[in-house]
PDB file of C-alpha atoms in Angstrom:
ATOM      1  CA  UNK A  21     -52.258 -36.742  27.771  1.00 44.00           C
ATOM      2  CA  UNK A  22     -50.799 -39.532  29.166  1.00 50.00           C
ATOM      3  CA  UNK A  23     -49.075 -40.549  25.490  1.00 60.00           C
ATOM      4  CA  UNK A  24     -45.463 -40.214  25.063  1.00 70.00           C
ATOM      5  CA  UNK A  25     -44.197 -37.889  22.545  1.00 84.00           C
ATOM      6  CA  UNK A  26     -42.068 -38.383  19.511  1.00 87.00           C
ATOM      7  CA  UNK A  27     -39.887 -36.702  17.931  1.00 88.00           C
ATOM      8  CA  UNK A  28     -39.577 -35.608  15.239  1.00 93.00           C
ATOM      9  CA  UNK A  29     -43.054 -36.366  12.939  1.00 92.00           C
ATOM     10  CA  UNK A  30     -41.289 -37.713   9.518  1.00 95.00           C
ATOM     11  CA  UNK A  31     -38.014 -38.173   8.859  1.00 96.00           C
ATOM     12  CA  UNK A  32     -36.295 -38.815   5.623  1.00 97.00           C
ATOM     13  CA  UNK A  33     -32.586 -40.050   5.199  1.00 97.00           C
ATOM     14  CA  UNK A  34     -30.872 -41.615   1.976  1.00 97.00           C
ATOM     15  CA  UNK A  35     -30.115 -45.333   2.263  1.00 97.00           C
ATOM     16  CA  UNK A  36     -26.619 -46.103   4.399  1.00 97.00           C
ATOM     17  CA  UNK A  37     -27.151 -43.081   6.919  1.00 98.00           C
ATOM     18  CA  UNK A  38     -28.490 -43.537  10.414  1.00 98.00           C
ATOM     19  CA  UNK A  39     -31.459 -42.662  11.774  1.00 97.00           C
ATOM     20  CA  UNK A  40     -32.164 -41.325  15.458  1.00 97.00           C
ATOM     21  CA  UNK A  41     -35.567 -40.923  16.488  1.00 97.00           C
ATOM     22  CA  UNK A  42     -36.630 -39.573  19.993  1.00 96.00           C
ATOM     23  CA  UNK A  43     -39.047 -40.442  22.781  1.00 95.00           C
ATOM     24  CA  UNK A  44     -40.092 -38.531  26.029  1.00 94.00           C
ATOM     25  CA  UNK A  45     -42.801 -39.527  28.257  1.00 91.00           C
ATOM     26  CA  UNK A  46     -44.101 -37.658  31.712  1.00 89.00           C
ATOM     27  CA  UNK A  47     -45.100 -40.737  34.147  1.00 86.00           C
ATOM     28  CA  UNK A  48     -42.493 -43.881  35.875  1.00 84.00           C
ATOM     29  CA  UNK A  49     -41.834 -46.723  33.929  1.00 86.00           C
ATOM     30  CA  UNK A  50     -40.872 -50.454  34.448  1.00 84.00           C
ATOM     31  CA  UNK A  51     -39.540 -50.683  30.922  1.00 89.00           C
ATOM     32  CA  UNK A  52     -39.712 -49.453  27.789  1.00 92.00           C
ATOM     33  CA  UNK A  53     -40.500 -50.716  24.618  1.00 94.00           C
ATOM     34  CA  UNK A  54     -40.115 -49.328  20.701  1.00 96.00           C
ATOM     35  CA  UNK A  55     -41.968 -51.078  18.085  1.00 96.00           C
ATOM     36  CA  UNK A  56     -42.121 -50.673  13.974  1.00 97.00           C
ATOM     37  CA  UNK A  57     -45.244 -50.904  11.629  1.00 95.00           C
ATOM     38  CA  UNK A  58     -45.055 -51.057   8.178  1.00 93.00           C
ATOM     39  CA  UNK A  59     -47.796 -49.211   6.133  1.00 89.00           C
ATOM     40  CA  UNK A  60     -51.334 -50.474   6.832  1.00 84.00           C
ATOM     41  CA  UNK A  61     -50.085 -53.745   9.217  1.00 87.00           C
ATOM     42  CA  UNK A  62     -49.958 -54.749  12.767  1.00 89.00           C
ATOM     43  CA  UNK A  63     -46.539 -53.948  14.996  1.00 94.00           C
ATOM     44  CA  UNK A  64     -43.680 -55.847  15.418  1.00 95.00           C
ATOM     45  CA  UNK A  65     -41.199 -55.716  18.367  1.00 94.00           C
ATOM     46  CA  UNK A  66     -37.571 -54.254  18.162  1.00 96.00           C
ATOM     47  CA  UNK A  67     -36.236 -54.015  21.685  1.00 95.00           C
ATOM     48  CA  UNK A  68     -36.915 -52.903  25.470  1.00 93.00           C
ATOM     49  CA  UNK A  69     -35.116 -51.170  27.606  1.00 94.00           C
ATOM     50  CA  UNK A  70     -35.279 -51.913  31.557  1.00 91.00           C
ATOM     51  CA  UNK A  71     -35.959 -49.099  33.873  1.00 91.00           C
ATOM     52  CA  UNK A  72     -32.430 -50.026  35.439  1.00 93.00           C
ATOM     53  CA  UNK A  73     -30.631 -50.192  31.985  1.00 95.00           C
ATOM     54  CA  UNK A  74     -28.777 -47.402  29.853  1.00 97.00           C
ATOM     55  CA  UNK A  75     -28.815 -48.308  26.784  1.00 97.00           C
ATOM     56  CA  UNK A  76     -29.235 -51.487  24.881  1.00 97.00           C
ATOM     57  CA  UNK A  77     -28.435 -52.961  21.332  1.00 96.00           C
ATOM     58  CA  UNK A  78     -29.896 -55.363  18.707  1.00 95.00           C
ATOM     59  CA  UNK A  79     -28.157 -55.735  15.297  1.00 97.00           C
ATOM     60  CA  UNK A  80     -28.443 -51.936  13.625  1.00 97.00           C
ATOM     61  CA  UNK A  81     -30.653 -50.850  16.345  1.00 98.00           C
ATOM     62  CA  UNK A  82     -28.971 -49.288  19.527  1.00 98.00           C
ATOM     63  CA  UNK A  83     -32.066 -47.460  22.178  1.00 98.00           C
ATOM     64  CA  UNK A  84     -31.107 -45.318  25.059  1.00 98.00           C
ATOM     65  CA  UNK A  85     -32.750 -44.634  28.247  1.00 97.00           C
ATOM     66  CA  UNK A  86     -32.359 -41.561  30.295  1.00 96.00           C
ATOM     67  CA  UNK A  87     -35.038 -41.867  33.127  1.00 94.00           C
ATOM     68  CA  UNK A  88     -33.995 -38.495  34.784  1.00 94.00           C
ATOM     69  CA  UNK A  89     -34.713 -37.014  31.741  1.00 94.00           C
ATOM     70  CA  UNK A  90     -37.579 -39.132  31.210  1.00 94.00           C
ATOM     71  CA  UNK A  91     -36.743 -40.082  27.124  1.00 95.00           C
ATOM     72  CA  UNK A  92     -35.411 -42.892  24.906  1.00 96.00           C
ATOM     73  CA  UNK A  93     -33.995 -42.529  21.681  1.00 97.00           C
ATOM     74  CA  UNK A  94     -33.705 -45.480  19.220  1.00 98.00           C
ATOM     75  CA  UNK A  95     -30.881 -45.509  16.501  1.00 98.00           C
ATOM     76  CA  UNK A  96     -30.936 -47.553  13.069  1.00 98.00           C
ATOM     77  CA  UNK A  97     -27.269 -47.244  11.576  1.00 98.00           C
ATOM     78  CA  UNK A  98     -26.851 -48.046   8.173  1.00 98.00           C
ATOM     79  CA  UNK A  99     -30.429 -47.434   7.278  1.00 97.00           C
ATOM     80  CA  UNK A 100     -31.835 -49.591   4.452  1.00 97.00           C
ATOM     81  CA  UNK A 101     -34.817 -48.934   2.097  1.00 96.00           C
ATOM     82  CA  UNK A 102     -36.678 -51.788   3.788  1.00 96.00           C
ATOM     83  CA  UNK A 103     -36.517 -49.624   7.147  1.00 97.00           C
ATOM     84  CA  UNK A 104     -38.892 -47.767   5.786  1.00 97.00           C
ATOM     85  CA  UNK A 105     -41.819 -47.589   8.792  1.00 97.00           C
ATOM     86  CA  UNK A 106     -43.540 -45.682  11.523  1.00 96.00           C
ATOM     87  CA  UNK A 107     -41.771 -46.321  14.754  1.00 97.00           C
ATOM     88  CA  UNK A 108     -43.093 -46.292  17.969  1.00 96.00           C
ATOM     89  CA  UNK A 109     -41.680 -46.189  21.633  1.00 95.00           C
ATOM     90  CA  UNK A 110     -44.332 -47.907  23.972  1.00 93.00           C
ATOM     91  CA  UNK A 111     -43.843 -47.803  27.695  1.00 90.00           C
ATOM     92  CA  UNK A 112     -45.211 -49.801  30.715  1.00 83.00           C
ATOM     93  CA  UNK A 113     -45.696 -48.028  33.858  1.00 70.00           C
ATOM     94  CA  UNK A 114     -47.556 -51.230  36.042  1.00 63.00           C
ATOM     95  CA  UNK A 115     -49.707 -53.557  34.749  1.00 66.00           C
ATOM     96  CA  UNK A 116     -50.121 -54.894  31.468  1.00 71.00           C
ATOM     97  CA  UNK A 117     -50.729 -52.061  29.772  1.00 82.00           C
ATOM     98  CA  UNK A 118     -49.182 -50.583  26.683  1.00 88.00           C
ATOM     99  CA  UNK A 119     -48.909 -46.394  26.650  1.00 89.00           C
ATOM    100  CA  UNK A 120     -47.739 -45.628  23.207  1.00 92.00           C
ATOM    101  CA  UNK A 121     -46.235 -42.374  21.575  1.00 91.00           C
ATOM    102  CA  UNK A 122     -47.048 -40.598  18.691  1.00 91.00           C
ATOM    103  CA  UNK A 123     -44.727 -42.517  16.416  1.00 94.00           C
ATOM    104  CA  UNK A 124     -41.849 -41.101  14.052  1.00 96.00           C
ATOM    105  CA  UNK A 125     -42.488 -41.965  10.455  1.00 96.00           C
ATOM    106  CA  UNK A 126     -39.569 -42.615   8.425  1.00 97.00           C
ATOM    107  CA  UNK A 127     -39.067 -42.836   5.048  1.00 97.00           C
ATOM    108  CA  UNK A 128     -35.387 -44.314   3.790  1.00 97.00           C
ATOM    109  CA  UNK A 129     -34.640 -43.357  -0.159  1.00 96.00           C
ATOM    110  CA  UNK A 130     -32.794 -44.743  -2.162  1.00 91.00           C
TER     111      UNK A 130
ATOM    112  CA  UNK B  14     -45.115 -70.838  13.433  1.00 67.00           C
ATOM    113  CA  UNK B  15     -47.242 -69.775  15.844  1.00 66.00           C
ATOM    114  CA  UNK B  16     -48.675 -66.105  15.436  1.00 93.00           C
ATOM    115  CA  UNK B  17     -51.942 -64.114  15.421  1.00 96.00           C
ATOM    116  CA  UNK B  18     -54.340 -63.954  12.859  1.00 96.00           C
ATOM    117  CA  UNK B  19     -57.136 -61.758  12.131  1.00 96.00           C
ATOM    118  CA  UNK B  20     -59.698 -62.022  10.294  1.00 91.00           C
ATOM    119  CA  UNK B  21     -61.232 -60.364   7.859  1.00 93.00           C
ATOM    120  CA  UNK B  22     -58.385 -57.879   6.662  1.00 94.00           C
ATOM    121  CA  UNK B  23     -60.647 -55.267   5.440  1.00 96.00           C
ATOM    122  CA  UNK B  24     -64.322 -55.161   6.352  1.00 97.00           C
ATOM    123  CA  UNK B  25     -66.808 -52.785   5.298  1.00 97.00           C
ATOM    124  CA  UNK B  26     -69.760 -52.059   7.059  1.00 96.00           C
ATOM    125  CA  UNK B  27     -72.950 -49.466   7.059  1.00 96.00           C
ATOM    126  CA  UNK B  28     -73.515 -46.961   9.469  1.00 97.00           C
ATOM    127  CA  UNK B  29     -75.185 -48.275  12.576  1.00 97.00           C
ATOM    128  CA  UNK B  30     -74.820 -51.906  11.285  1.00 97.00           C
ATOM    129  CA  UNK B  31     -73.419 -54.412  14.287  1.00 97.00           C
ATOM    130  CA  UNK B  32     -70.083 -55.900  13.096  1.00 97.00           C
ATOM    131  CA  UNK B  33     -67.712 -58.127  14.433  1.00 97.00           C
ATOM    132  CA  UNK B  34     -63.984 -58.448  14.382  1.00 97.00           C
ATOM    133  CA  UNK B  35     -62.285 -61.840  15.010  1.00 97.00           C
ATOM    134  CA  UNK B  36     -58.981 -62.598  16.879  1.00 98.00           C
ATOM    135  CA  UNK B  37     -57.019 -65.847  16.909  1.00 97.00           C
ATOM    136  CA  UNK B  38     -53.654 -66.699  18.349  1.00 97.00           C
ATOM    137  CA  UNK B  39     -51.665 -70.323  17.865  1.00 95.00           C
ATOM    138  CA  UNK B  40     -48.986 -68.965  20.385  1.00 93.00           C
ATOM    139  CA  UNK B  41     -51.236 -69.461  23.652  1.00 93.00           C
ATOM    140  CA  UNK B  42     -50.945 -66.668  25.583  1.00 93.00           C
ATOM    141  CA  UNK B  43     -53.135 -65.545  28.329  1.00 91.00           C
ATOM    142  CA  UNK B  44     -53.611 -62.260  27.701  1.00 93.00           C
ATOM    143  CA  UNK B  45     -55.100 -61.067  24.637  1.00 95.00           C
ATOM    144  CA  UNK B  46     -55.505 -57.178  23.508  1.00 95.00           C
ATOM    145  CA  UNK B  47     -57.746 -54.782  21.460  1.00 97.00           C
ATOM    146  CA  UNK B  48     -56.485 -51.830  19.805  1.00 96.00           C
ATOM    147  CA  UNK B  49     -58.154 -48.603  17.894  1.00 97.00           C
ATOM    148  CA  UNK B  50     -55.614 -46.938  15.275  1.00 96.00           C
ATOM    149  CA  UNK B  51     -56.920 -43.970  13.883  1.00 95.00           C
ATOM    150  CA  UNK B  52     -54.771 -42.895  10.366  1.00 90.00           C
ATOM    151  CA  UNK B  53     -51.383 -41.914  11.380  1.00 87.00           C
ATOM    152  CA  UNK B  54     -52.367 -41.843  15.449  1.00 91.00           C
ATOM    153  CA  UNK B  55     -51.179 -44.126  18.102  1.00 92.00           C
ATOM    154  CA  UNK B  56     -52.809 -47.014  18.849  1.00 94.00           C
ATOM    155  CA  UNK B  57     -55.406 -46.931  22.028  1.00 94.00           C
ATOM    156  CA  UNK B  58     -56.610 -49.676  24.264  1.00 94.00           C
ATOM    157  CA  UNK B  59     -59.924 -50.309  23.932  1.00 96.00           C
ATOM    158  CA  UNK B  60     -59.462 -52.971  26.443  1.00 94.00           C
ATOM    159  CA  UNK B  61     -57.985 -56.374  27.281  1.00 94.00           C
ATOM    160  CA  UNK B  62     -58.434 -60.028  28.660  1.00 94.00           C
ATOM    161  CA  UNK B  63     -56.437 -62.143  31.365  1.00 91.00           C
ATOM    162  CA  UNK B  64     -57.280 -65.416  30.277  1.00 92.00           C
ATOM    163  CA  UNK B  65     -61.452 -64.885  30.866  1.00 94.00           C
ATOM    164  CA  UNK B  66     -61.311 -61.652  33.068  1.00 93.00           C
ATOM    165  CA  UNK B  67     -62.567 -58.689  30.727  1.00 95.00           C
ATOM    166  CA  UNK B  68     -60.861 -54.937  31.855  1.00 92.00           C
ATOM    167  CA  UNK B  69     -62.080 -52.507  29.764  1.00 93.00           C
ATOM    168  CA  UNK B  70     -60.405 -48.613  29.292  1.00 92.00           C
ATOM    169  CA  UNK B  71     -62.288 -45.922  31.468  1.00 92.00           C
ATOM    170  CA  UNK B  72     -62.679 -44.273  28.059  1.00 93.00           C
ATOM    171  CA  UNK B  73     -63.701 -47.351  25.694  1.00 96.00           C
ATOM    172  CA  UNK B  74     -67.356 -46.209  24.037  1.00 95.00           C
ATOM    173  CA  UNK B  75     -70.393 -48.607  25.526  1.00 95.00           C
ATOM    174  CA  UNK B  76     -70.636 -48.920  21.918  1.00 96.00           C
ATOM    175  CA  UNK B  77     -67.607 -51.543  21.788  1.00 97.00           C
ATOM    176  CA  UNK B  78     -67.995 -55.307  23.430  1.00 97.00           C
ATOM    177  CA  UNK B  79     -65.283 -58.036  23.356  1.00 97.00           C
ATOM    178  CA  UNK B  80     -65.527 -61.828  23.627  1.00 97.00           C
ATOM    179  CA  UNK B  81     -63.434 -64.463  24.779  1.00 97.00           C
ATOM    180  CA  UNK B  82     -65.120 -68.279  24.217  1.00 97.00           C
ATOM    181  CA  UNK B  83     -61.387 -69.636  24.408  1.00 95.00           C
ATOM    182  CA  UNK B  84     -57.742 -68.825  25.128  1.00 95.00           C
ATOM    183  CA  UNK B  85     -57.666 -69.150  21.500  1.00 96.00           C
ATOM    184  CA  UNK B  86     -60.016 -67.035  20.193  1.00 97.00           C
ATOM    185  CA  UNK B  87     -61.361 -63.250  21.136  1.00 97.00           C
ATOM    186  CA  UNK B  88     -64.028 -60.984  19.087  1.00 98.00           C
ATOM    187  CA  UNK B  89     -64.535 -57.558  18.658  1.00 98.00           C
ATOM    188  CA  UNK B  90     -68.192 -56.601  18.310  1.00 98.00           C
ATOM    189  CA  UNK B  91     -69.141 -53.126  17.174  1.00 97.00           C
ATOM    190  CA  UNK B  92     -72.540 -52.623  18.061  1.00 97.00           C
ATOM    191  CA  UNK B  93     -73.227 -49.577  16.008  1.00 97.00           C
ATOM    192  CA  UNK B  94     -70.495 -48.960  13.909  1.00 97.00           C
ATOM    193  CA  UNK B  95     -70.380 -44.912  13.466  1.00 96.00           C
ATOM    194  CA  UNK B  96     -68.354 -43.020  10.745  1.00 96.00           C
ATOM    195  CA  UNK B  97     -66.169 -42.126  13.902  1.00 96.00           C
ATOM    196  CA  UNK B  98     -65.366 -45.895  14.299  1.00 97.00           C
ATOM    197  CA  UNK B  99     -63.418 -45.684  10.714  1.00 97.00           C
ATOM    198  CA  UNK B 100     -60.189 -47.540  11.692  1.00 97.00           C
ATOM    199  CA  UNK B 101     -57.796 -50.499  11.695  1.00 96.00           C
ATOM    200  CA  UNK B 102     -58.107 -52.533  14.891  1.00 97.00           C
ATOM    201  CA  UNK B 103     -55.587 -54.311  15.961  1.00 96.00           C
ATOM    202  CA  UNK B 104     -55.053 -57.726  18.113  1.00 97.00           C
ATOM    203  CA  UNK B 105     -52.063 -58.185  20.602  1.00 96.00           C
ATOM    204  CA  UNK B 106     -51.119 -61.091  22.818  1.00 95.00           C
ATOM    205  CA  UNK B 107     -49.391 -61.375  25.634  1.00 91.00           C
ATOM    206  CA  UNK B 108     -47.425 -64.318  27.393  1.00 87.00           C
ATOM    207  CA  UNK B 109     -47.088 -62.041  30.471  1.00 76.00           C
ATOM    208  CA  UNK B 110     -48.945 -60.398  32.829  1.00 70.00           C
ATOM    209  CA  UNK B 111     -48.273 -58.237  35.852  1.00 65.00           C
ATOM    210  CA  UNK B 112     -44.872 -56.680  36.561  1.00 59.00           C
ATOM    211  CA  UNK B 113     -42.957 -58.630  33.958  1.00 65.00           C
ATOM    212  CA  UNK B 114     -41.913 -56.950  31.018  1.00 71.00           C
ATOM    213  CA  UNK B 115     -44.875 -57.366  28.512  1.00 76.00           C
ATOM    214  CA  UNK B 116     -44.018 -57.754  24.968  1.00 87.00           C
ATOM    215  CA  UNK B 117     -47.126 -58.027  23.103  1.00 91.00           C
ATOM    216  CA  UNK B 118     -47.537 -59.767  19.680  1.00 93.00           C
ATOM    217  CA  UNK B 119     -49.617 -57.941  17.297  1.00 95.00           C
ATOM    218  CA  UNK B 120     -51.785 -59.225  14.229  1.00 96.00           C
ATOM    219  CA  UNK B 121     -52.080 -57.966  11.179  1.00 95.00           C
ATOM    220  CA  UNK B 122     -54.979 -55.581  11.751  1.00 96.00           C
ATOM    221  CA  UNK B 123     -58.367 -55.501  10.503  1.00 97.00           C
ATOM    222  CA  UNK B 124     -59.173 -51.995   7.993  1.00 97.00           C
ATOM    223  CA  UNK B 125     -63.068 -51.023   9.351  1.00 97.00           C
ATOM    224  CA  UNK B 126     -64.772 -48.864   6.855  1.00 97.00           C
ATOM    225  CA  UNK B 127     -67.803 -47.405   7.539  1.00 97.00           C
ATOM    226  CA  UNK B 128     -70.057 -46.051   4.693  1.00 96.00           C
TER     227      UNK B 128
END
C-alpha cells in the first residue's frame, strides 16, 4: 500500500497533557502535510513540513520530520477537550496529489 | 468568507439509482478534488480537475463520473450507486498545482447512504 501509517489507532489523554501521534510512510516526499477532522466533517489543515525542514511549530502544535527515517510526528501540548479528532498526516510525493495515512483518533477527557 | 460548500449533507439513495453529488467553491481555485471516506478509513482519490482537465485514479470504479461546467462548480455522479458505495465524499480545492506545496481545502462532506 502506498498509504502512510499511523500510529497508534486511538489515543486517549485527560485534558492539559500532550499528545504525540506518529507517521511513517515508504516513498520520497516534497512535503508533508497533517490534517484534523472532527466526527462526520470535512478536514481542516494544521501544518506542513518541507522535505528540507526539521521540525516546525504552530501555536500547541509542534510536527517533526525525519526523512531518513521516513516519519513525522505531530505534538498537541496542553491538549484541550475541543482537540478531540482523527488526525491525519498527508504527504505529497509530485504532483498534486494527496497520499493520506491511516489517521490517529484521539479522544481528550475531561 | 470564501470556502467550499457541498451540497446535500446527507443523501440517501436506492441501490442502482444514479445520484449526484454537488461541489462549489467561492475561493477560486483551479484545482478541485473528489474524495471516498469509508467509516474510520483514509480518504482516497477518486480523481481530480486542473481547471477543465479531468485525471482520474487508475483504481476509480467506471461506475463514478465527475463534472466540471465552471471553475466554480464540480459534480459527482454515481451512476449505480451499490451498497459498497456507502460513504461520505468529500470535496477539496486547491490554489496550487504542480511542485508547490498543495494545501487543499476540504468541504464539509456529503453522508451517501445506500438502501
Amino acid at each position: 500500500s502506498q498509504q502512510g501509517e499511523e500510529d497508534p489507532q486511538a489515543l486517549s489523554i485527560q485534558e492539559g497533557e500532550n499528545a504525540t501521534m506518529n507517521c511513517s510512510y515508504k516513498t520520497s516526499i516534497n512535503n508533508l502535510q497533517w490534517y484534523r477532522q472532527n466526527s462526520g466533517r470535512g478536514l481542516v489543515h494544521l501544518i506542513l513540513i518541507r522535505s528540507n525542514e526539521r521540525e516546525k511549530h504552530s501555536g500547541r502544535l509542534r510536527v517533526t520530520l525525519d526523512t531518513s527515517k521516513k516519519s513525522s510526528s505531530l505534538l498537541i501540548t496542553a491538549s484541550r477537550a475541543a482537540d478531540t479528532a482523527s488526525y491525519f498526516c498527508a504527504r505529497t510525493g509530485g504532483g498534486n496529489k494527496l497520499t493520506f495515512g491511516t489517521g490517529t483518533q484521539l479522544k481528550v477527557e475531561l | 468568507d470564501a470556502m467550499v460548500i457541498q451540497n446535500p449533507r446527507y443523501q440517501v439513495t436506492q441501490f442502482g439509482k444514479p445520484v449526484t453529488l454537488s461541489c462549489s467553491q467561492t475561493l477560486n481555485h483551479n484545482v478541485m478534488y473528489w474524495y471516498q471516506q469509508k467509516s474510520s478509513q483514509a480518504p482516497k482519490l477518486l480523481f481530480h480537475y486542473y481547471d477543465k482537465d479531468f485525471n482520474n485514479e487508475a483504481d476509480t470504479p467506471d461506475n463514478f463520473q465527475s463534472r466540471r461546467p465552471n471553475t466554480s462548480f464540480c459534480f459527482l455522479d454515481i451512476r449505480s450507486p451499490g451498497l459498497g458505495d456507502a460513504a461520505m465524499y468529500l470535496c477539496a480545492t486547491s490554489g496550487t498545482y504542480g511542485l508547490a506545496p498543495n494545501e487543499q481545502f476540504f468541504g464539509p462532506g456529503t453522508r451517501l447512504t445506500v438502501l
